[in-house]
């Protein structure tokens, strides 16, 4: 008997917990998808920078949230409402996130190629300096073999 009552209460609890979630109303000042992807891109970049250079950002008084809100001329409530509206539909939000991911990947490949070019340039410079030093040493060695005093 106790089992039956507990099963009945479990089903009642389960069905009452499965309340339908209504889609948030479209905000009056909804941020466009393109602008939303730009905002999220900047937020991801700044959060990555905070992970690497937190001390520098703090000493310069950089507040990421304020920077983003000022840059895009929005307020925090507008961002929260727009984010909730887009996040309700996973396919819609996924398209925004995919734009952000592709921008980050493009930026990453650009920076990696730039870093590679700078590395090659620095290597050439080191190699040329090493060659000059080697020539100077070689000429001294040749002169001493001929019997010339240094």
PDB file of C-alpha atoms in Angstrom:
ATOM      1  CA  UNK A   1       0.000   0.000   0.000  1.00  0.00           C
ATOM      2  CA  UNK A   2       2.812   2.386   0.930  1.00  0.00           C
ATOM      3  CA  UNK A   3       4.454   1.685  -2.433  1.00  0.00           C
ATOM      4  CA  UNK A   4       1.299   2.593  -4.344  1.00  0.00           C
ATOM      5  CA  UNK A   5       0.900   5.877  -2.482  1.00  0.00           C
ATOM      6  CA  UNK A   6       4.539   6.804  -3.025  1.00  0.00           C
ATOM      7  CA  UNK A   7       4.248   5.966  -6.751  1.00  0.00           C
ATOM      8  CA  UNK A   8       1.098   8.090  -7.063  1.00  0.00           C
ATOM      9  CA  UNK A   9       2.768  11.029  -5.291  1.00  0.00           C
ATOM     10  CA  UNK A  10       5.840  10.586  -7.473  1.00  0.00           C
ATOM     11  CA  UNK A  11       3.731  10.826 -10.639  1.00  0.00           C
ATOM     12  CA  UNK A  12       1.843  13.847  -9.298  1.00  0.00           C
ATOM     13  CA  UNK A  13       5.133  15.533  -8.423  1.00  0.00           C
ATOM     14  CA  UNK A  14       6.609  14.624 -11.810  1.00  0.00           C
ATOM     15  CA  UNK A  15       3.677  16.025 -13.794  1.00  0.00           C
ATOM     16  CA  UNK A  16       3.461  19.175 -11.710  1.00  0.00           C
ATOM     17  CA  UNK A  17       7.187  19.771 -12.252  1.00  0.00           C
ATOM     18  CA  UNK A  18       6.734  19.515 -16.020  1.00  0.00           C
ATOM     19  CA  UNK A  19       5.127  22.912 -16.236  1.00  0.00           C
ATOM     20  CA  UNK A  20       5.172  24.454 -19.665  1.00  0.00           C
ATOM     21  CA  UNK A  21       7.613  27.302 -20.074  1.00  0.00           C
ATOM     22  CA  UNK A  22       6.247  30.171 -22.089  1.00  0.00           C
ATOM     23  CA  UNK A  23       8.392  31.863 -24.672  1.00  0.00           C
ATOM     24  CA  UNK A  24       9.569  35.234 -23.431  1.00  0.00           C
ATOM     25  CA  UNK A  25       7.808  38.147 -25.048  1.00  0.00           C
ATOM     26  CA  UNK A  26       9.751  39.882 -27.782  1.00  0.00           C
ATOM     27  CA  UNK A  27      11.373  42.912 -26.132  1.00  0.00           C
ATOM     28  CA  UNK A  28      10.535  46.317 -27.566  1.00  0.00           C
ATOM     29  CA  UNK A  29      14.210  47.153 -27.884  1.00  0.00           C
ATOM     30  CA  UNK A  30      15.374  43.738 -29.134  1.00  0.00           C
ATOM     31  CA  UNK A  31      19.004  43.707 -30.206  1.00  0.00           C
ATOM     32  CA  UNK A  32      19.449  42.550 -33.808  1.00  0.00           C
ATOM     33  CA  UNK A  33      21.082  39.150 -34.306  1.00  0.00           C
ATOM     34  CA  UNK A  34      24.136  40.637 -36.022  1.00  0.00           C
ATOM     35  CA  UNK A  35      24.665  43.134 -33.227  1.00  0.00           C
ATOM     36  CA  UNK A  36      24.082  40.397 -30.641  1.00  0.00           C
ATOM     37  CA  UNK A  37      26.777  38.248 -32.250  1.00  0.00           C
ATOM     38  CA  UNK A  38      29.132  41.260 -32.202  1.00  0.00           C
ATOM     39  CA  UNK A  39      28.413  41.796 -28.509  1.00  0.00           C
ATOM     40  CA  UNK A  40      28.958  38.131 -27.661  1.00  0.00           C
ATOM     41  CA  UNK A  41      32.174  38.108 -29.715  1.00  0.00           C
ATOM     42  CA  UNK A  42      33.534  41.055 -27.744  1.00  0.00           C
ATOM     43  CA  UNK A  43      32.444  39.455 -24.466  1.00  0.00           C
ATOM     44  CA  UNK A  44      34.252  36.208 -25.314  1.00  0.00           C
ATOM     45  CA  UNK A  45      37.411  38.052 -26.326  1.00  0.00           C
ATOM     46  CA  UNK A  46      37.375  40.189 -23.183  1.00  0.00           C
ATOM     47  CA  UNK A  47      36.744  37.167 -20.965  1.00  0.00           C
ATOM     48  CA  UNK A  48      39.704  35.410 -22.580  1.00  0.00           C
ATOM     49  CA  UNK A  49      41.828  38.509 -21.976  1.00  0.00           C
ATOM     50  CA  UNK A  50      40.702  38.567 -18.355  1.00  0.00           C
ATOM     51  CA  UNK A  51      41.943  35.012 -18.001  1.00  0.00           C
ATOM     52  CA  UNK A  52      45.380  35.964 -19.292  1.00  0.00           C
ATOM     53  CA  UNK A  53      45.876  39.603 -18.223  1.00  0.00           C
ATOM     54  CA  UNK A  54      43.522  40.144 -15.287  1.00  0.00           C
ATOM     55  CA  UNK A  55      46.071  42.218 -13.368  1.00  0.00           C
ATOM     56  CA  UNK A  56      46.669  44.593 -16.295  1.00  0.00           C
ATOM     57  CA  UNK A  57      42.937  45.118 -16.826  1.00  0.00           C
ATOM     58  CA  UNK A  58      42.373  45.764 -13.122  1.00  0.00           C
ATOM     59  CA  UNK A  59      45.262  48.228 -12.778  1.00  0.00           C
ATOM     60  CA  UNK A  60      43.973  50.185 -15.781  1.00  0.00           C
ATOM     61  CA  UNK A  61      40.468  50.262 -14.311  1.00  0.00           C
ATOM     62  CA  UNK A  62      38.959  48.417 -17.265  1.00  0.00           C
ATOM     63  CA  UNK A  63      35.431  47.196 -16.535  1.00  0.00           C
ATOM     64  CA  UNK A  64      34.367  44.821 -19.331  1.00  0.00           C
ATOM     65  CA  UNK A  65      30.613  45.055 -18.817  1.00  0.00           C
ATOM     66  CA  UNK A  66      30.617  48.841 -18.831  1.00  0.00           C
ATOM     67  CA  UNK A  67      32.853  48.874 -21.898  1.00  0.00           C
ATOM     68  CA  UNK A  68      30.504  46.588 -23.863  1.00  0.00           C
ATOM     69  CA  UNK A  69      27.371  48.465 -22.843  1.00  0.00           C
ATOM     70  CA  UNK A  70      28.933  51.796 -23.786  1.00  0.00           C
ATOM     71  CA  UNK A  71      30.435  50.537 -27.050  1.00  0.00           C
ATOM     72  CA  UNK A  72      27.120  49.189 -28.334  1.00  0.00           C
ATOM     73  CA  UNK A  73      24.986  51.900 -26.727  1.00  0.00           C
ATOM     74  CA  UNK A  74      22.749  49.444 -24.861  1.00  0.00           C
ATOM     75  CA  UNK A  75      21.768  48.960 -21.251  1.00  0.00           C
ATOM     76  CA  UNK A  76      22.139  45.790 -19.216  1.00  0.00           C
ATOM     77  CA  UNK A  77      18.396  45.086 -19.107  1.00  0.00           C
ATOM     78  CA  UNK A  78      18.171  45.319 -22.887  1.00  0.00           C
ATOM     79  CA  UNK A  79      21.026  42.834 -23.228  1.00  0.00           C
ATOM     80  CA  UNK A  80      19.555  40.419 -20.667  1.00  0.00           C
ATOM     81  CA  UNK A  81      16.089  40.518 -22.262  1.00  0.00           C
ATOM     82  CA  UNK A  82      17.455  40.073 -25.778  1.00  0.00           C
ATOM     83  CA  UNK A  83      19.746  37.267 -24.661  1.00  0.00           C
ATOM     84  CA  UNK A  84      16.846  35.466 -22.932  1.00  0.00           C
ATOM     85  CA  UNK A  85      14.660  35.919 -26.008  1.00  0.00           C
ATOM     86  CA  UNK A  86      17.260  34.448 -28.373  1.00  0.00           C
ATOM     87  CA  UNK A  87      18.304  31.704 -25.926  1.00  0.00           C
ATOM     88  CA  UNK A  88      14.739  30.375 -25.734  1.00  0.00           C
ATOM     89  CA  UNK A  89      15.033  29.079 -29.303  1.00  0.00           C
ATOM     90  CA  UNK A  90      18.167  26.884 -29.370  1.00  0.00           C
ATOM     91  CA  UNK A  91      18.453  26.889 -33.185  1.00  0.00           C
ATOM     92  CA  UNK A  92      18.261  30.667 -33.293  1.00  0.00           C
ATOM     93  CA  UNK A  93      20.838  31.042 -30.537  1.00  0.00           C
ATOM     94  CA  UNK A  94      23.066  28.418 -32.126  1.00  0.00           C
ATOM     95  CA  UNK A  95      23.210  30.450 -35.342  1.00  0.00           C
ATOM     96  CA  UNK A  96      24.367  33.469 -33.333  1.00  0.00           C
ATOM     97  CA  UNK A  97      26.983  31.407 -31.504  1.00  0.00           C
ATOM     98  CA  UNK A  98      28.184  29.861 -34.783  1.00  0.00           C
ATOM     99  CA  UNK A  99      28.822  33.363 -36.159  1.00  0.00           C
ATOM    100  CA  UNK A 100      30.823  34.166 -33.044  1.00  0.00           C
ATOM    101  CA  UNK A 101      32.808  30.920 -33.302  1.00  0.00           C
ATOM    102  CA  UNK A 102      33.642  31.496 -36.968  1.00  0.00           C
ATOM    103  CA  UNK A 103      34.837  35.038 -36.217  1.00  0.00           C
ATOM    104  CA  UNK A 104      37.019  33.754 -33.390  1.00  0.00           C
ATOM    105  CA  UNK A 105      38.471  31.020 -35.625  1.00  0.00           C
ATOM    106  CA  UNK A 106      39.189  33.555 -38.403  1.00  0.00           C
ATOM    107  CA  UNK A 107      40.887  35.879 -35.943  1.00  0.00           C
ATOM    108  CA  UNK A 108      42.862  32.975 -34.504  1.00  0.00           C
ATOM    109  CA  UNK A 109      44.198  31.882 -37.907  1.00  0.00           C
ATOM    110  CA  UNK A 110      45.063  35.478 -38.786  1.00  0.00           C
ATOM    111  CA  UNK A 111      46.966  35.955 -35.541  1.00  0.00           C
ATOM    112  CA  UNK A 112      48.724  32.599 -35.870  1.00  0.00           C
ATOM    113  CA  UNK A 113      49.920  33.438 -39.390  1.00  0.00           C
ATOM    114  CA  UNK A 114      51.086  36.854 -38.204  1.00  0.00           C
ATOM    115  CA  UNK A 115      52.892  35.255 -35.276  1.00  0.00           C
ATOM    116  CA  UNK A 116      54.519  32.756 -37.636  1.00  0.00           C
ATOM    117  CA  UNK A 117      55.710  35.568 -39.948  1.00  0.00           C
ATOM    118  CA  UNK A 118      57.129  37.503 -36.997  1.00  0.00           C
ATOM    119  CA  UNK A 119      58.828  34.361 -35.740  1.00  0.00           C
ATOM    120  CA  UNK A 120      60.401  33.730 -39.135  1.00  0.00           C
ATOM    121  CA  UNK A 121      61.556  37.345 -39.316  1.00  0.00           C
ATOM    122  CA  UNK A 122      63.113  37.119 -35.866  1.00  0.00           C
ATOM    123  CA  UNK A 123      64.796  33.821 -36.813  1.00  0.00           C
ATOM    124  CA  UNK A 124      66.259  35.381 -39.970  1.00  0.00           C
ATOM    125  CA  UNK A 125      67.575  38.265 -37.905  1.00  0.00           C
ATOM    126  CA  UNK A 126      69.165  35.906 -35.363  1.00  0.00           C
ATOM    127  CA  UNK A 127      70.645  33.820 -38.175  1.00  0.00           C
ATOM    128  CA  UNK A 128      72.119  36.876 -39.909  1.00  0.00           C
ATOM    129  CA  UNK A 129      73.658  38.080 -36.644  1.00  0.00           C
ATOM    130  CA  UNK A 130      75.084  34.609 -36.049  1.00  0.00           C
ATOM    131  CA  UNK A 131      76.535  34.585 -39.581  1.00  0.00           C
ATOM    132  CA  UNK A 132      78.203  37.964 -39.037  1.00  0.00           C
ATOM    133  CA  UNK A 133      79.698  36.744 -35.765  1.00  0.00           C
ATOM    134  CA  UNK A 134      80.863  33.561 -37.452  1.00  0.00           C
ATOM    135  CA  UNK A 135      82.542  35.535 -40.251  1.00  0.00           C
ATOM    136  CA  UNK A 136      84.374  37.693 -37.751  1.00  0.00           C
ATOM    137  CA  UNK A 137      85.589  34.617 -35.876  1.00  0.00           C
ATOM    138  CA  UNK A 138      86.545  32.838 -39.095  1.00  0.00           C
ATOM    139  CA  UNK A 139      88.619  35.761 -40.317  1.00  0.00           C
ATOM    140  CA  UNK A 140      90.486  35.899 -37.030  1.00  0.00           C
ATOM    141  CA  UNK A 141      91.137  32.197 -37.126  1.00  0.00           C
ATOM    142  CA  UNK A 142      92.438  32.350 -40.723  1.00  0.00           C
ATOM    143  CA  UNK A 143      94.740  35.253 -39.901  1.00  0.00           C
ATOM    144  CA  UNK A 144      96.231  33.451 -36.932  1.00  0.00           C
ATOM    145  CA  UNK A 145      96.881  30.331 -39.028  1.00  0.00           C
ATOM    146  CA  UNK A 146      98.881  32.380 -41.527  1.00  0.00           C
ATOM    147  CA  UNK A 147     101.075  33.605 -38.773  1.00  0.00           C
ATOM    148  CA  UNK A 148      99.580  37.061 -38.490  1.00  0.00           C
ATOM    149  CA  UNK A 149      99.315  38.364 -34.977  1.00  0.00           C
ATOM    150  CA  UNK A 150      96.073  39.767 -33.759  1.00  0.00           C
TER     151      UNK A 150
END
